[in-house]
XYZ file of C-alpha atoms in Angstrom:
224
model
C -10.297 8.255 35.791
C -10.816 4.726 34.563
C -11.799 5.988 31.096
C -8.716 8.263 30.934
C -6.443 5.353 31.858
C -7.878 3.200 29.121
C -7.460 6.023 26.576
C -3.843 6.408 27.608
C -3.259 2.737 27.384
C -4.740 2.559 23.872
C -2.567 5.535 22.798
C 0.534 3.751 23.993
C -0.456 0.608 22.231
C -1.034 2.439 19.025
C 2.272 4.309 19.309
C 4.117 1.004 19.770
C 2.321 -0.510 16.796
C 3.149 2.553 14.625
C 6.759 2.251 15.463
C 6.817 -1.419 14.517
C 4.883 -0.633 11.371
C 7.451 2.039 10.318
C 10.182 -0.359 11.069
C 8.646 -3.094 8.929
C 7.962 -0.680 6.008
C 11.640 0.335 6.107
C 12.690 -3.241 6.179
C 10.779 -3.932 2.860
C 12.924 -1.345 1.322
C 16.283 -2.372 2.806
C 15.666 -6.072 1.965
C 14.827 -5.168 -1.674
C 11.096 -6.142 -1.619
C 10.019 -2.700 -2.694
C 11.475 0.332 -4.331
C 10.673 3.740 -2.864
C 7.057 3.710 -1.585
C 5.755 1.111 -3.996
C 4.579 -1.255 -1.234
C 2.468 -0.655 1.961
C 2.039 -2.010 5.442
C -0.706 -2.043 7.935
C -1.494 -3.301 11.528
C -4.763 -3.595 13.386
C -5.042 -2.261 16.894
C -8.554 -2.797 18.182
C -10.840 -1.517 15.518
C -8.325 0.926 14.114
C -6.081 0.033 11.055
C -2.824 1.828 11.181
C -1.433 2.070 7.593
C 1.504 3.676 5.718
C 0.499 6.919 4.086
C 0.451 7.468 0.342
C 3.622 8.557 -1.395
C 5.689 9.304 1.770
C 9.274 7.763 1.834
C 9.408 5.434 4.852
C 12.662 6.918 6.138
C 10.809 10.231 6.671
C 7.920 8.878 8.736
C 7.885 9.996 12.375
C 5.534 9.285 15.368
C 3.657 12.464 14.447
C 2.807 10.865 11.011
C 0.590 8.087 12.464
C -2.172 7.395 9.913
C -5.197 5.240 10.676
C -8.689 4.335 9.519
C -11.646 2.401 10.780
C -12.784 -0.740 9.160
C -15.048 1.355 6.934
C -12.141 3.268 5.652
C -12.855 6.569 7.434
C -9.782 8.288 8.695
C -9.500 8.365 12.553
C -5.828 9.079 12.942
C -3.558 11.709 11.466
C -3.963 13.916 8.329
C -1.831 12.112 5.806
C -3.720 10.400 3.020
C -3.633 6.578 3.514
C -2.070 4.251 1.044
C -3.842 3.919 -2.359
C -4.042 0.189 -1.748
C -6.346 0.677 1.262
C -9.156 -1.401 -0.322
C -6.935 -4.415 -0.259
C -5.973 -4.008 3.304
C -9.461 -3.478 4.511
C -10.772 -6.447 2.500
C -8.291 -8.670 4.281
C -9.154 -7.409 7.838
C -12.935 -7.697 7.120
C -12.819 -11.301 6.015
C -9.998 -12.945 8.002
C -8.473 -12.943 11.506
C -5.489 -10.838 10.321
C -3.765 -8.416 12.549
C -1.154 -7.233 10.032
C -0.854 -7.010 6.296
C 2.180 -6.551 4.066
C 2.069 -5.702 0.325
C 5.240 -5.513 -1.697
C 6.375 -5.313 -5.354
C 9.045 -8.013 -4.892
C 10.792 -8.605 -8.248
C 10.914 -12.332 -8.425
C 7.396 -12.720 -7.095
C 6.040 -10.219 -9.558
C 7.930 -11.935 -12.403
C 6.285 -15.237 -11.511
C 2.816 -13.527 -11.430
C 3.279 -12.749 -15.105
C 3.950 -16.343 -16.037
C 1.661 -18.746 -14.293
C -1.798 -18.790 -12.578
C -0.299 -20.474 -9.501
C 3.237 -20.748 -8.177
C 4.406 -24.348 -8.788
C 4.983 -26.199 -5.538
C 8.804 -26.042 -5.675
C 9.240 -26.069 -1.831
C 7.444 -27.418 1.122
C 7.183 -23.937 2.773
C 4.214 -23.351 0.519
C 2.321 -25.154 3.323
C 3.151 -22.256 5.611
C 0.862 -20.058 3.434
C -1.955 -22.611 3.402
C -0.989 -24.441 0.190
C -0.148 -23.623 -3.413
C 0.081 -19.910 -3.894
C -2.406 -18.520 -6.325
C -2.231 -15.485 -8.631
C -4.995 -13.025 -8.465
C -5.941 -11.740 -11.922
C -4.829 -8.297 -12.777
C -6.836 -5.197 -11.988
C -5.908 -1.515 -11.601
C -4.242 -0.775 -8.308
C -6.270 0.714 -5.492
C -9.602 -0.551 -6.985
C -12.366 -2.718 -5.413
C -11.886 -5.099 -8.329
C -8.326 -5.708 -7.329
C -9.420 -6.331 -3.651
C -12.105 -8.792 -4.860
C -9.553 -10.605 -7.128
C -7.127 -10.880 -4.222
C -9.738 -12.300 -1.749
C -10.534 -15.130 -4.183
C -6.870 -15.961 -4.491
C -6.463 -15.818 -0.726
C -9.211 -18.330 0.021
C -7.782 -20.737 2.643
C -4.322 -19.027 2.188
C -2.465 -16.366 4.028
C -0.739 -14.927 0.967
C -1.085 -14.716 -2.739
C 0.509 -13.149 -5.860
C -1.070 -10.122 -7.733
C -0.666 -10.460 -11.468
C 1.777 -7.952 -12.969
C 1.808 -6.265 -9.598
C 3.366 -8.014 -6.505
C 2.498 -9.835 -3.377
C 0.172 -9.625 -0.394
C 0.408 -11.551 2.929
C -1.124 -11.321 6.337
C -0.467 -12.727 9.780
C -1.320 -12.334 13.445
C 1.701 -10.061 13.859
C 3.737 -7.758 11.596
C 6.632 -10.116 11.985
C 4.626 -13.092 10.806
C 3.142 -11.161 7.811
C 6.558 -9.903 6.825
C 8.241 -13.350 7.217
C 5.435 -14.838 4.923
C 6.169 -12.110 2.332
C 9.929 -12.872 2.429
C 9.301 -16.656 2.179
C 6.983 -16.119 -0.775
C 9.621 -14.024 -2.590
C 12.214 -16.654 -1.881
C 10.108 -19.491 -3.236
C 9.495 -17.398 -6.383
C 13.162 -16.777 -6.781
C 13.860 -20.523 -6.341
C 11.405 -21.604 -9.010
C 12.652 -19.058 -11.492
C 16.156 -20.191 -10.858
C 15.380 -23.904 -11.236
C 13.391 -23.280 -14.250
C 16.072 -21.445 -16.058
C 18.384 -24.466 -16.433
C 18.224 -25.421 -20.182
C 16.865 -28.883 -20.850
C 15.696 -29.611 -17.280
C 12.538 -28.977 -15.297
C 12.364 -28.694 -11.527
C 10.812 -31.463 -9.602
C 7.613 -30.403 -7.744
C 5.994 -31.709 -4.542
C 2.671 -33.626 -4.670
C -0.482 -32.602 -2.886
C 0.051 -35.397 -0.511
C 3.606 -34.336 0.335
C 2.449 -30.796 0.931
C -0.450 -31.951 3.180
C 2.071 -33.843 5.253
C 4.244 -30.881 5.730
C 1.194 -28.770 6.679
C 0.447 -31.144 9.513
C 4.011 -31.177 10.737
C 4.126 -27.378 10.695
C 1.315 -27.104 13.143
C 3.597 -28.529 15.858
C 6.698 -26.560 14.687
C 8.702 -24.306 17.016
C 9.044 -23.886 20.777
C 6.226 -24.695 23.138
C 5.792 -22.677 26.266
C-alpha cells in the first residue's frame, strides 16, 4: 500500500509540473520570446526531466502528451520525441542545482549575441544572473558541442546568450527560470536601444557597482 501511495503521489506531482511546463512554454510564445516551437522548456521532478516535445505547437499539448527522460537522456515518460535541444537541458541539470530550464530565440537577445562576446553591463539586474552575461560561441543546435559551449558561458551564472541562436536560463522553479529569461531579453533590448542613439554611448556599470547590487539582492523580497 505504501509503495502504491508513493507512486500515486509522484504521478500527481509530475502531472502538476507538466501543466506548469506547458503554461510556461505557451507564455514564451504569447510574450514574443519564441516563434512557433523554436524554444523549449524543461522541469525536473525527482530524477525525471519533463521536457517539451520536438516540433509540437505548445497550444496543442495535453496532459496525455507528457514527455520525460532520465538524466542519461533515456525516455521514461510518453512517446513523443523530446526536444532536439535535450543535450543542453541535461547538461544544465547534471552540473547545477537547476530544477527548471527555459530556452528561447528572443529577438533582442539573439541580436546581441551576434554583436558582442558579453552583454555590456547596462543595468544592475545583470547581478540577478550572477554577473555580466556571456555569449556561448556558436555551434549547431542539438549538439554536444553547443552544450559544452553553453556550460562554459554559464560558469557562475544562471543564464547566458547563445551566439546566433538565443538564450538559456535556469532556476529553482519554472517561474524563476522564465523571469530570468524575460529579464535577459529586456536588458538586451535596453542596450540595443541605448546604443542606437547617434553620437552617444550608454554608460555602463562597474564591477564594483554590480558586486554591491549582488549583495543587496541576496536580501531582496519578503521574508517569511
